[in-house]
XYZ file of C-alpha atoms in Angstrom:
54
model
C -7.208 -13.089 -6.155
C -9.784 -12.791 -2.309
C -6.245 -10.393 -1.092
C -6.102 -8.316 -3.725
C -10.119 -7.916 -3.827
C -10.398 -7.016 0.045
C -7.248 -4.428 -0.283
C -9.378 -2.387 -3.337
C -12.519 -2.873 -0.941
C -10.343 -1.405 1.963
C -8.595 1.338 -0.605
C -12.408 2.084 -1.341
C -13.438 2.347 2.397
C -10.511 4.601 3.418
C -11.437 7.257 0.193
C -7.948 5.970 -1.115
C -7.692 5.560 -5.106
C -7.185 2.086 -5.343
C -5.557 2.666 -9.071
C -3.010 5.630 -7.560
C -2.858 3.264 -4.180
C -1.607 0.177 -6.145
C 0.495 1.810 -8.723
C 2.599 3.444 -5.881
C 2.903 0.411 -3.433
C 4.325 -1.875 -6.340
C 6.412 0.743 -7.231
C 7.749 0.449 -3.648
C 7.832 -3.298 -2.079
C 11.407 -3.831 -4.456
C 12.307 -1.509 -1.822
C 10.327 -2.517 1.486
C 12.070 -6.572 0.622
C 15.897 -5.459 0.826
C 17.767 -7.133 3.508
C 18.293 -4.618 6.294
C 15.052 -2.855 5.024
C 13.640 -2.148 8.709
C 10.784 -0.002 6.968
C 7.278 -1.778 7.933
C 4.569 -3.551 5.456
C 2.234 -1.984 7.254
C 3.320 1.692 5.825
C 1.750 -0.076 2.629
C -1.532 -0.926 3.880
C -4.361 1.250 1.947
C -5.441 3.773 5.691
C -1.712 4.011 6.867
C -0.729 4.821 3.121
C -3.573 7.775 3.151
C -2.283 8.967 5.944
C 0.976 9.095 4.750
C 0.253 11.955 2.628
C -0.100 9.652 -0.755
């Protein structure tokens, strides 16, 4: 629970809508966990996510 609260607080600090971020990240997680995928999970953190144009 503490991790989720921390991520949602990070969203608010970055000016990211927590609901939009969470929906997008949950939808992307299965693709990031596939073997051979070199995508970095850091890209899903709120401040990176915001800069990716989401």
